[in-house]
PDB file of C-alpha atoms in Angstrom:
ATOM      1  CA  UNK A  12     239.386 -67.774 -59.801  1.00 45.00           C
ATOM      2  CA  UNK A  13     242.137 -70.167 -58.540  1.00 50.00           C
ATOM      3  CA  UNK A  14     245.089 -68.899 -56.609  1.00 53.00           C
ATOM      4  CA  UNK A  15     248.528 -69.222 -58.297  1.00 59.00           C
ATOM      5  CA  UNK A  16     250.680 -71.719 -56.581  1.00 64.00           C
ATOM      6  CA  UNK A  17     252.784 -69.150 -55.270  1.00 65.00           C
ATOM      7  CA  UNK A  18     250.095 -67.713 -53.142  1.00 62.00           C
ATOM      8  CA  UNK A  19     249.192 -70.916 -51.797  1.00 71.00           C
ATOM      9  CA  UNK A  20     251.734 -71.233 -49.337  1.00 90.00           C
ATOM     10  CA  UNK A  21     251.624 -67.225 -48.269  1.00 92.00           C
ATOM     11  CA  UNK A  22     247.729 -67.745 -47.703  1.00 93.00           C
ATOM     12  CA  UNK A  23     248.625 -70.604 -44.892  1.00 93.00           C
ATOM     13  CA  UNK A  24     251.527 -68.097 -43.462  1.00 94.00           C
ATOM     14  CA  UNK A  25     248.894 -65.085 -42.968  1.00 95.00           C
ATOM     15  CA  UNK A  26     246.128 -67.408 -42.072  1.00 95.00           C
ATOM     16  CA  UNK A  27     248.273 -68.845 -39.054  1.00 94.00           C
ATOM     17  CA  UNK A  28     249.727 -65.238 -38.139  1.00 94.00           C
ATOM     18  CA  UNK A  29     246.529 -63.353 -38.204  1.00 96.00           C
ATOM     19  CA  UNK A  30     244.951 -66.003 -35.734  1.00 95.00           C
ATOM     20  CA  UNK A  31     248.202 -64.813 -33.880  1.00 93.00           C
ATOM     21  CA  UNK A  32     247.513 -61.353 -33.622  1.00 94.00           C
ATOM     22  CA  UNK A  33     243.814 -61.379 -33.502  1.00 96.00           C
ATOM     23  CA  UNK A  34     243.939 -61.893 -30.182  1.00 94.00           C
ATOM     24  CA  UNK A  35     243.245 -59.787 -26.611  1.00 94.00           C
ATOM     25  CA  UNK A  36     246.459 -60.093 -26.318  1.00 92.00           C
ATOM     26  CA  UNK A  37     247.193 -57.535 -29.077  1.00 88.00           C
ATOM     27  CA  UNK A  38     244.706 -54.941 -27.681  1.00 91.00           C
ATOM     28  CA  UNK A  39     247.109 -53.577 -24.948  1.00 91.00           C
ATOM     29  CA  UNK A  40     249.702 -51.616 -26.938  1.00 90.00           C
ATOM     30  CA  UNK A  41     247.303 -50.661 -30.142  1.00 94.00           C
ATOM     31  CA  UNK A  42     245.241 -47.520 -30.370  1.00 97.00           C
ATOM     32  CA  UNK A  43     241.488 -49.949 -30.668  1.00 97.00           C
ATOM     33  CA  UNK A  44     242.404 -50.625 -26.526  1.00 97.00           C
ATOM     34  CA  UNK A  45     240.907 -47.016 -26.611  1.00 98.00           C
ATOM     35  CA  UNK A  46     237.359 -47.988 -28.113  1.00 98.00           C
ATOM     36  CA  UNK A  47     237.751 -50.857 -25.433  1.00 98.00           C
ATOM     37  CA  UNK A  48     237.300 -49.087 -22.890  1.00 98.00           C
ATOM     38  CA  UNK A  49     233.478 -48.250 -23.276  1.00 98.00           C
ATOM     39  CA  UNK A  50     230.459 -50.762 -23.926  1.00 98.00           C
ATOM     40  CA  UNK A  51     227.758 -47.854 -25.269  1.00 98.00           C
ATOM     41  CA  UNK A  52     228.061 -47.756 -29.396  1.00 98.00           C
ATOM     42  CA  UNK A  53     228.502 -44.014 -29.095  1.00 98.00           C
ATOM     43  CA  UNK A  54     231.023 -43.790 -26.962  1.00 98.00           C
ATOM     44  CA  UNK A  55     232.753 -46.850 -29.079  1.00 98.00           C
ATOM     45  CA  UNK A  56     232.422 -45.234 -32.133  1.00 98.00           C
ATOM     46  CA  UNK A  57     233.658 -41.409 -30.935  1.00 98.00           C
ATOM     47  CA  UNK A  58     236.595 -42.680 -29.226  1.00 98.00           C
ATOM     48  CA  UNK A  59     237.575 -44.894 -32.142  1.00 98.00           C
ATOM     49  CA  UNK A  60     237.029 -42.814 -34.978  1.00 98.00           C
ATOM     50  CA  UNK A  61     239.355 -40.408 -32.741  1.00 98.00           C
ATOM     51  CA  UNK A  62     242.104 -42.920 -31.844  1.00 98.00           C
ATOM     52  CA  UNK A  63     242.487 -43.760 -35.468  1.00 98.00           C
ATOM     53  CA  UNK A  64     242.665 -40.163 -36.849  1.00 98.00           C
ATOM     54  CA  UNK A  65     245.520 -39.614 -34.022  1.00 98.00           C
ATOM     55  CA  UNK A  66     247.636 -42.926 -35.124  1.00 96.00           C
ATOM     56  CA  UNK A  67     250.621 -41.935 -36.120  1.00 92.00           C
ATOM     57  CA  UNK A  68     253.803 -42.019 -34.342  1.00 90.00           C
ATOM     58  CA  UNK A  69     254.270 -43.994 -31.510  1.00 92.00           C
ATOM     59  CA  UNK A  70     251.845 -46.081 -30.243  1.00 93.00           C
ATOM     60  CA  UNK A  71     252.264 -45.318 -26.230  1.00 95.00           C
ATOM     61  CA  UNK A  72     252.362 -41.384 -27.350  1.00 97.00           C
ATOM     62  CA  UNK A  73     249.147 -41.967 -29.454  1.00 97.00           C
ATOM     63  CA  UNK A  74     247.575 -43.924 -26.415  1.00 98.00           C
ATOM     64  CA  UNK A  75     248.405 -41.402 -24.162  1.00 98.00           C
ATOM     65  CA  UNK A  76     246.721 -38.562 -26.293  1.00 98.00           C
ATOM     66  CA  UNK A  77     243.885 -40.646 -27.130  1.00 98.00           C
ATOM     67  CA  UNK A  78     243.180 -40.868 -22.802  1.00 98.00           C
ATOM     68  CA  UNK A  79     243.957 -37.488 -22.169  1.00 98.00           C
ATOM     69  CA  UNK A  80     241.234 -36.770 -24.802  1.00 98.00           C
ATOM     70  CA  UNK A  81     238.928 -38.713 -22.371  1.00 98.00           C
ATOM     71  CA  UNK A  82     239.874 -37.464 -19.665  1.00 98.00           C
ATOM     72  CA  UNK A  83     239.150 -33.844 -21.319  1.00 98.00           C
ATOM     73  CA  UNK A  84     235.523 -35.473 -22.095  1.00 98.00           C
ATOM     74  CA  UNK A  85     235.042 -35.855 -18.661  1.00 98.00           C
ATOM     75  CA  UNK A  86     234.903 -40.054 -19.185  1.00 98.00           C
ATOM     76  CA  UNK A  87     231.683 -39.410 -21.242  1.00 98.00           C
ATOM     77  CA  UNK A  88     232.675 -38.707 -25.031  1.00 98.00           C
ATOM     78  CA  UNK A  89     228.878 -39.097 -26.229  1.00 98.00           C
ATOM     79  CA  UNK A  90     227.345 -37.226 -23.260  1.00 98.00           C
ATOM     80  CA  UNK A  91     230.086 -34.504 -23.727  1.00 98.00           C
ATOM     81  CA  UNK A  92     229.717 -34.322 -27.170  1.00 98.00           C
ATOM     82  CA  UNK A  93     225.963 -34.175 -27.001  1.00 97.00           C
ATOM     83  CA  UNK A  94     225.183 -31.722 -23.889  1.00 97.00           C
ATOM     84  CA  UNK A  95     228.868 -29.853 -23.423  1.00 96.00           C
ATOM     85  CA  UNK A  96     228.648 -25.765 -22.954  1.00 95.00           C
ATOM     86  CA  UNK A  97     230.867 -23.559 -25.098  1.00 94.00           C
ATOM     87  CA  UNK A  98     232.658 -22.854 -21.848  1.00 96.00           C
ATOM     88  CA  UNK A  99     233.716 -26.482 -21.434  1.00 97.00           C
ATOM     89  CA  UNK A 100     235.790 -26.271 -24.887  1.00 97.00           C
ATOM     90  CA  UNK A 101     238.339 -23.793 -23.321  1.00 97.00           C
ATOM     91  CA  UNK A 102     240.022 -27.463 -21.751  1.00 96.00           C
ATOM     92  CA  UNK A 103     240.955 -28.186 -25.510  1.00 98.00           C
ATOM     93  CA  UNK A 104     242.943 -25.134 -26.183  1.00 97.00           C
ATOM     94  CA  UNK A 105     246.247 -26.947 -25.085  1.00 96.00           C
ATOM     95  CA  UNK A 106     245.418 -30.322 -26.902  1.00 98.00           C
ATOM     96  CA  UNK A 107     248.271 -31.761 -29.591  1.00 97.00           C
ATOM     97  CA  UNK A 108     249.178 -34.452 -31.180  1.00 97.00           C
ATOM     98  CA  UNK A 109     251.962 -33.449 -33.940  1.00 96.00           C
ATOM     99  CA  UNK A 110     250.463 -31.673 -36.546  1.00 96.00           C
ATOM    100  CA  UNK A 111     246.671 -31.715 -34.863  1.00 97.00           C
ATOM    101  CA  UNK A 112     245.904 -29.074 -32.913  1.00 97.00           C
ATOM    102  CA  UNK A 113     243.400 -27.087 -30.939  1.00 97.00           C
ATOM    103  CA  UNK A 114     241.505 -26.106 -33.754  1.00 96.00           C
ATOM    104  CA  UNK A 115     241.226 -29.670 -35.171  1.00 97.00           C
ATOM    105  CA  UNK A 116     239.861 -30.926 -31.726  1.00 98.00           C
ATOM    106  CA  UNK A 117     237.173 -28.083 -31.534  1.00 96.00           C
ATOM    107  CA  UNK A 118     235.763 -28.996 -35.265  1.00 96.00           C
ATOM    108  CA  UNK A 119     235.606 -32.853 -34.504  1.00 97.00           C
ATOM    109  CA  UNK A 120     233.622 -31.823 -31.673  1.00 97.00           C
ATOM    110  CA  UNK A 121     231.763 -29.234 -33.295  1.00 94.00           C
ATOM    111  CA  UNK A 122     230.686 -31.847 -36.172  1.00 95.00           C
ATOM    112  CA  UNK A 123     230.321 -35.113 -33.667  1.00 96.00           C
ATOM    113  CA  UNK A 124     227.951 -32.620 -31.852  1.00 95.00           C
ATOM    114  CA  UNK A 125     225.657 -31.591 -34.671  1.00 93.00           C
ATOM    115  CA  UNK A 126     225.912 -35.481 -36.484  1.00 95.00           C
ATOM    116  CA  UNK A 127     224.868 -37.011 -33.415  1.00 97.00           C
ATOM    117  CA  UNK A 128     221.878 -34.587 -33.069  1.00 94.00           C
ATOM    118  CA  UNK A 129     220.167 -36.082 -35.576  1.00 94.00           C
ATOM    119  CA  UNK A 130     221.837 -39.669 -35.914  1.00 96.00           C
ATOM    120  CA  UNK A 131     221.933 -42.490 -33.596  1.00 97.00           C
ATOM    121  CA  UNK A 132     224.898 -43.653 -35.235  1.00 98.00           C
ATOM    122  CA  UNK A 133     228.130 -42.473 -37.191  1.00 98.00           C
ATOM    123  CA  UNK A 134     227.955 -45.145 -39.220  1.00 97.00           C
ATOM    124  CA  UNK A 135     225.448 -43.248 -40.782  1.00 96.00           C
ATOM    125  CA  UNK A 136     228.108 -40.405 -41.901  1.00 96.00           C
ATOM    126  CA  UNK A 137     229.439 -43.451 -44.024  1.00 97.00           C
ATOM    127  CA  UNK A 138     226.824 -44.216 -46.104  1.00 96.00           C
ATOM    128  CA  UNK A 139     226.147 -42.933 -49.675  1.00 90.00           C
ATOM    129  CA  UNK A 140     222.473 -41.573 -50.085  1.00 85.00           C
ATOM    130  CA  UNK A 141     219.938 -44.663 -51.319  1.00 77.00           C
ATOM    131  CA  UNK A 142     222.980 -47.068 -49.537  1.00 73.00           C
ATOM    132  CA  UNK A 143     225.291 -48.642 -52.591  1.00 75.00           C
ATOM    133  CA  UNK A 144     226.534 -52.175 -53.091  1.00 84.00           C
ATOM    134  CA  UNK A 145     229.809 -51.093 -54.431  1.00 92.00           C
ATOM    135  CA  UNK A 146     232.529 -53.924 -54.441  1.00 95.00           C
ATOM    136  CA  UNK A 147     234.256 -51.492 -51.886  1.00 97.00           C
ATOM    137  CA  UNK A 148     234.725 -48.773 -49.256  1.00 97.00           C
ATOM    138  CA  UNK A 149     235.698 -46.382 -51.527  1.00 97.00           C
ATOM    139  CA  UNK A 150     232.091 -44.039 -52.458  1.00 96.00           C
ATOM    140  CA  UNK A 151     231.945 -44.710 -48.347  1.00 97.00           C
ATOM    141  CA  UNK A 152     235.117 -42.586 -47.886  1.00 97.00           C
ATOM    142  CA  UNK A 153     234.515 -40.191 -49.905  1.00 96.00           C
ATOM    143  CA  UNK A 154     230.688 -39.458 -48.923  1.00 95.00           C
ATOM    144  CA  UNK A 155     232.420 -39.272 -45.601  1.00 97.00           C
ATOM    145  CA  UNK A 156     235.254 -37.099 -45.884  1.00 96.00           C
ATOM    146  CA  UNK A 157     232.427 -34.292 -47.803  1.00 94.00           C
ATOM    147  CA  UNK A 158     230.241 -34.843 -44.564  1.00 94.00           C
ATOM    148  CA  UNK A 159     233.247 -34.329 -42.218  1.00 95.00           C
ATOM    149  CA  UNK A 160     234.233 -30.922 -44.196  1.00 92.00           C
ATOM    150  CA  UNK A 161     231.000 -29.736 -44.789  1.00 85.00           C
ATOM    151  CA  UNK A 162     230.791 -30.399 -48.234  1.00 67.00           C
ATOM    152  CA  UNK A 163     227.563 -32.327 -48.197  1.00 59.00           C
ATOM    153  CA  UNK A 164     224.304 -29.869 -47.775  1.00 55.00           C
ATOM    154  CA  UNK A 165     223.552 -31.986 -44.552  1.00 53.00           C
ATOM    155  CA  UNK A 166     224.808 -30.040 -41.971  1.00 51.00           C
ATOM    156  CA  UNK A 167     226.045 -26.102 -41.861  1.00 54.00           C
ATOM    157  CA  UNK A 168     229.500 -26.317 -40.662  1.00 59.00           C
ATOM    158  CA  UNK A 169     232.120 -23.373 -40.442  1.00 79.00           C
ATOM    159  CA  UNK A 170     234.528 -25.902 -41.837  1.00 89.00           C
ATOM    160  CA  UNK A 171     238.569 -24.977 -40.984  1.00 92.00           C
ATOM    161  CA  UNK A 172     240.487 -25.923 -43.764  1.00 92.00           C
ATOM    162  CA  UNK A 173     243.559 -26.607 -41.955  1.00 94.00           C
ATOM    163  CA  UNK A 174     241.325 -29.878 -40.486  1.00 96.00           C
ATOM    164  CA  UNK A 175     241.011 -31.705 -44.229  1.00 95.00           C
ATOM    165  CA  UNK A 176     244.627 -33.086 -43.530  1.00 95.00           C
ATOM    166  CA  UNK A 177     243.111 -35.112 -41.140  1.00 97.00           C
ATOM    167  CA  UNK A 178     240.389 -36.646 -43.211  1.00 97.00           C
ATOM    168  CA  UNK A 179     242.036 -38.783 -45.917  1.00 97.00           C
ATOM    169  CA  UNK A 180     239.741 -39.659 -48.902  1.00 98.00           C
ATOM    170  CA  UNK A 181     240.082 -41.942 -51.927  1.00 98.00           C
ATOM    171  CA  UNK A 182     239.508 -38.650 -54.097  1.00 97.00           C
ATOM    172  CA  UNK A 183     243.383 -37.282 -53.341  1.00 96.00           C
ATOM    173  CA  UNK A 184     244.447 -40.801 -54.051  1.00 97.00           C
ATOM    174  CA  UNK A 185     245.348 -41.449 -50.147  1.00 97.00           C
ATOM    175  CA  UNK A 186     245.355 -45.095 -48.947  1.00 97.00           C
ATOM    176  CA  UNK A 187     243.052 -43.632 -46.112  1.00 98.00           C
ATOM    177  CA  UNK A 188     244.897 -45.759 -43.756  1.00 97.00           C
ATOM    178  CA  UNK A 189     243.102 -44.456 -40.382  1.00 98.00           C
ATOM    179  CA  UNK A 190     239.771 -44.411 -41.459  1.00 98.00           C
ATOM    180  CA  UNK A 191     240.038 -47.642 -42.893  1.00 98.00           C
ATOM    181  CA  UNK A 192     241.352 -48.791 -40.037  1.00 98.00           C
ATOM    182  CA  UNK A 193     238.367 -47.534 -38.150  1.00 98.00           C
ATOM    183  CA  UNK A 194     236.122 -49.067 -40.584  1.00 98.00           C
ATOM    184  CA  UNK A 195     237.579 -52.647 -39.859  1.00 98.00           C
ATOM    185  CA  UNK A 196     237.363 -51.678 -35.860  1.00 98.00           C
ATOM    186  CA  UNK A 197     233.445 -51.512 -37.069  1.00 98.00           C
ATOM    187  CA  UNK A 198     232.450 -53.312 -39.519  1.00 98.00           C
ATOM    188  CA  UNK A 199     234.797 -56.846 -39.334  1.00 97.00           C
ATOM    189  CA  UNK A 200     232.579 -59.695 -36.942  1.00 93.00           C
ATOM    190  CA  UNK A 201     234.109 -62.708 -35.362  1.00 95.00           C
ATOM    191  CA  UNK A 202     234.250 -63.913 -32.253  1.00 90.00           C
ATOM    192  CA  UNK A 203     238.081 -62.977 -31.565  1.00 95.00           C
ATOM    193  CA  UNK A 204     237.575 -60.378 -29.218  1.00 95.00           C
ATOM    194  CA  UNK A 205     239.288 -57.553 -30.898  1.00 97.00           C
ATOM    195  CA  UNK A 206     237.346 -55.717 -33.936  1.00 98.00           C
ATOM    196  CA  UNK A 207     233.647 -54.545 -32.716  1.00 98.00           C
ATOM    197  CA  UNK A 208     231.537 -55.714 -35.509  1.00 97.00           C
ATOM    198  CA  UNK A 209     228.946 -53.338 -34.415  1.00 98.00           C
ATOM    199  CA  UNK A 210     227.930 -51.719 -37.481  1.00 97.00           C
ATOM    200  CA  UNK A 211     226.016 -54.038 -40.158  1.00 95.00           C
ATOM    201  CA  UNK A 212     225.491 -51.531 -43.351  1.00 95.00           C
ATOM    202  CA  UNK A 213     229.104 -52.032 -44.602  1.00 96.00           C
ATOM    203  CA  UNK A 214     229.972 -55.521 -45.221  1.00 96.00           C
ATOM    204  CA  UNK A 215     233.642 -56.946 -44.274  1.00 97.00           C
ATOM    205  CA  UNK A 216     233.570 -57.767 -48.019  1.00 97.00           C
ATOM    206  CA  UNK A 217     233.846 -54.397 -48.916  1.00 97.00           C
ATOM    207  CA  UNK A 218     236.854 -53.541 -46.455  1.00 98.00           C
ATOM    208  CA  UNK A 219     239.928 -52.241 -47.954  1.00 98.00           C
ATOM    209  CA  UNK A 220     243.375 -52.999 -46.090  1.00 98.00           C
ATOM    210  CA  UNK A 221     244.829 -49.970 -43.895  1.00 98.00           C
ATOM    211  CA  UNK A 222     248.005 -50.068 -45.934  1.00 96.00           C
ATOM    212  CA  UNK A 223     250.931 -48.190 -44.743  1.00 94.00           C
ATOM    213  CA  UNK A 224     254.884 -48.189 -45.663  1.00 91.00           C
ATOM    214  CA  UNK A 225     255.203 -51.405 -42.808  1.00 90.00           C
ATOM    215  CA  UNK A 226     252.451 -53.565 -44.272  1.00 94.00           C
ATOM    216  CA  UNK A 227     253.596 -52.456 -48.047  1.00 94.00           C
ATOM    217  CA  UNK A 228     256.668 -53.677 -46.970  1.00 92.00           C
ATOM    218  CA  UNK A 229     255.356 -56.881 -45.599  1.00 94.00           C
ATOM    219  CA  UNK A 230     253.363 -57.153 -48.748  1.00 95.00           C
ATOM    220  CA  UNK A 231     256.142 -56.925 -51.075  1.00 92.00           C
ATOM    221  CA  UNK A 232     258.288 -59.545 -49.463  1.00 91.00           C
ATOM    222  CA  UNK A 233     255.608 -61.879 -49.489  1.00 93.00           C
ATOM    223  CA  UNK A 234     254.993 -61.228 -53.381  1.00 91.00           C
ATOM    224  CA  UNK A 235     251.858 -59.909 -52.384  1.00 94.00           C
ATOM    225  CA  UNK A 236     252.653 -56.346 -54.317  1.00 91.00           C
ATOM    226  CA  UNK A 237     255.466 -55.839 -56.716  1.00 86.00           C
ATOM    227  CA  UNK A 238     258.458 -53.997 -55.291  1.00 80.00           C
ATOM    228  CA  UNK A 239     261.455 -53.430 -56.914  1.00 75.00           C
ATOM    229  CA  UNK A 240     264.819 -53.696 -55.327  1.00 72.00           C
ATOM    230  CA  UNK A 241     264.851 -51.527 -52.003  1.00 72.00           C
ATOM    231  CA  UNK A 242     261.821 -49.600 -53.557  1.00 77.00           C
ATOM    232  CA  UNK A 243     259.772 -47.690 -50.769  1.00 84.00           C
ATOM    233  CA  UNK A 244     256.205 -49.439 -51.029  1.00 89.00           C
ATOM    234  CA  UNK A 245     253.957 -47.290 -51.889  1.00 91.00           C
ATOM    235  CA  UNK A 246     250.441 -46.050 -50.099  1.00 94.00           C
ATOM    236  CA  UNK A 247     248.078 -44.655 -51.851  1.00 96.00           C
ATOM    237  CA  UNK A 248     244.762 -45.777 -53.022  1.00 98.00           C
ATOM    238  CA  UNK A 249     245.820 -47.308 -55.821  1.00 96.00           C
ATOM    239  CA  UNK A 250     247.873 -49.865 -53.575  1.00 96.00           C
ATOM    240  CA  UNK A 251     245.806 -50.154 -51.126  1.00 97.00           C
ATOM    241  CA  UNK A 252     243.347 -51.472 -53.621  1.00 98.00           C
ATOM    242  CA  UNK A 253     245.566 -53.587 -55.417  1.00 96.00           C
ATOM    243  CA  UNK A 254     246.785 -55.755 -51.765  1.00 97.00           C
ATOM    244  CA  UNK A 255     243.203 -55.878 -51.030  1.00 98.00           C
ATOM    245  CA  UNK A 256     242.289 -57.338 -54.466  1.00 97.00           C
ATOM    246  CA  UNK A 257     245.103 -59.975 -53.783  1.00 96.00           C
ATOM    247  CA  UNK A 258     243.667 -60.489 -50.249  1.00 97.00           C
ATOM    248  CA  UNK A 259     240.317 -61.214 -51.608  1.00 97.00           C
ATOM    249  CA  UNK A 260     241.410 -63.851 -53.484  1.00 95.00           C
ATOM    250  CA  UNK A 261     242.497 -65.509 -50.203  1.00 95.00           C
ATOM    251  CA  UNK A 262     239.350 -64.271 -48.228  1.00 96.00           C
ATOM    252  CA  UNK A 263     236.532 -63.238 -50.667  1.00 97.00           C
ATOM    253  CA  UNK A 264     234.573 -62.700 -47.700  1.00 97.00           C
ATOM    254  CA  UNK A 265     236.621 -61.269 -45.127  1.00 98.00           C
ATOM    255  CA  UNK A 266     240.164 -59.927 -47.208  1.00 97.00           C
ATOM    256  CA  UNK A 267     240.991 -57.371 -44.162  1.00 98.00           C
ATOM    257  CA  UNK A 268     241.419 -59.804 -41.789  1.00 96.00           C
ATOM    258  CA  UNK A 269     245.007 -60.203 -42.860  1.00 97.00           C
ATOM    259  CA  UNK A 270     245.677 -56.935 -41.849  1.00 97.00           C
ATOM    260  CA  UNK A 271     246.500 -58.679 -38.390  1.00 95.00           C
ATOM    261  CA  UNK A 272     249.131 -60.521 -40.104  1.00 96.00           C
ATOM    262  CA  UNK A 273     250.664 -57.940 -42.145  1.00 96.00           C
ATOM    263  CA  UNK A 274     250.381 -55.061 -39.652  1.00 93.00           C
ATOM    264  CA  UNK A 275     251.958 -58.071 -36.517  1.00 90.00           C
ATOM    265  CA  UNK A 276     254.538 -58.986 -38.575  1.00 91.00           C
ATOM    266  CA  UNK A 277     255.822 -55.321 -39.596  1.00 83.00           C
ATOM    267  CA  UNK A 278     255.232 -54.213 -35.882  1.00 78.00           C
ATOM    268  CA  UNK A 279     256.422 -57.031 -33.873  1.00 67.00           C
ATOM    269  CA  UNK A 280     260.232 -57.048 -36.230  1.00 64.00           C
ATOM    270  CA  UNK A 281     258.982 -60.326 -37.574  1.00 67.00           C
ATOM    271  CA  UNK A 282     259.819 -58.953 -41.587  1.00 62.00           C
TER     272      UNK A 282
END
């Protein structure tokens, strides 16, 4: 399908600013310098999964919650998670991060602890039964989000119900900007240095843009979404889908990539 002229032009101005910001450079100050820090896949993908669920707000506040979980895991997420007593949870009782709380932190360790029991990998949480070669992430996200709560058969889990807020699924209609955020962490490969590319059952193809009010912004002055006058972009799943449909055109391969350009230029005051 060829692009319409007026995309031609906007596909050179996010190709030059996501080779921009997908740089080292841009690790520092973003919640994926968390993930950074470790080199075992485990430890990668605990430490991501939780630095996306906690970013929101500012970035150094989210940073500094996402060490001080660390720090509370002893340096080790996957060898706390795996081997820690009951009597090393009481450390979590004074963990928050705006509306998550002590009882959030205790079920994500509760569930990372029984998942990783009997998988090597959390990618594994992501994956529909049989695998599926859907045109996107969204069966992915919602498998996931039944896993996470329990919903599944897989697992016995005394689930909290106060936790689903953190678990965003395509089911509500929620752009499921975190977790598909993480997903690009994990499943995007190139050789800039920033996203991990370490998981290879989810293809890039399938990515679907971590769409928030700054990138729908970005979006709509670049025509890339329809906004009307002063309009507040909207985030749910039905937009996310539609920028990442747009996106593909440019990218049929790769379409999240521009999330470096959308996301830098929103951040950095650029648009």
């Amino acid at each position: 399908m060829p692009l319409p002229d007026s995309y031609v032009s906007v596909r050179d101005f996010l190709e030059q600013k996501a080779t921009q910001y997908n740089q080292p450079s841009f690790i520092d100050r973003d919640p994926i310098s968390i993930p950074h820090r470790f080199t075992r896949l485990q430890d990668i993908e605990i430490m991501g999964f939780w630095a996306a669920v906690l970013a929101w707000g500012q970035r150094p506040v989210i940073l500094q919650k996402a060490n001080q979980l660390i720090t509370l895991m002893e340096g080790v997420p996957y060898d706390f998670v795996r081997y820690h007593e009951d009597s090393d949870l009481r450390r979590f009782l004074a963990f928050k991060h705006r509306t998550f709380n002590a009882t959030d932190a205790l079920y994500f360790l509760h569930f990372l602890k029984q998942y990783y029991l009997k998988h090597e990998s959390l990618e594994d949480a992501f994956l529909p039964p049989g695998g599926t070669d859907s045109a996107t992430t969204e069966l992915h996200l919602r498998i996931f989000h039944d896993r996470f709560c329990g919903q599944s058969g897989d697992h016995e889990l005394f689930f909290p119900e106060r936790t689903r807020k953190h678990i965003a699924t395509p089911a509500r209609n929620s752009g499921c900007k975190r977790l598909n955020m993480f997903l690009r962490w994990m499943v995007r490969r190139d050789n800039a240095g920033v996203d991990f590319g370490l998981w290879q059952r989810i293809r890039p193809d399938q990515l679907v843009i971590p769409i928030d009010v700054h990138v729908g912004r970005v979006a709509g002055k670049l025509g890339l979404l329809a906004l009307k006058n002063d309009e507040t972009p909207k985030t749910d799943w039905k937009a996310a889908l539609a920028l990442t449909d747009v996106l593909r055109e440019f990218d049929p391969t790769d379409p999240v990539r521009y999330d470096f350009a959308l996301f830098g230029l929103g951040v950095e005051g650029e648009m």
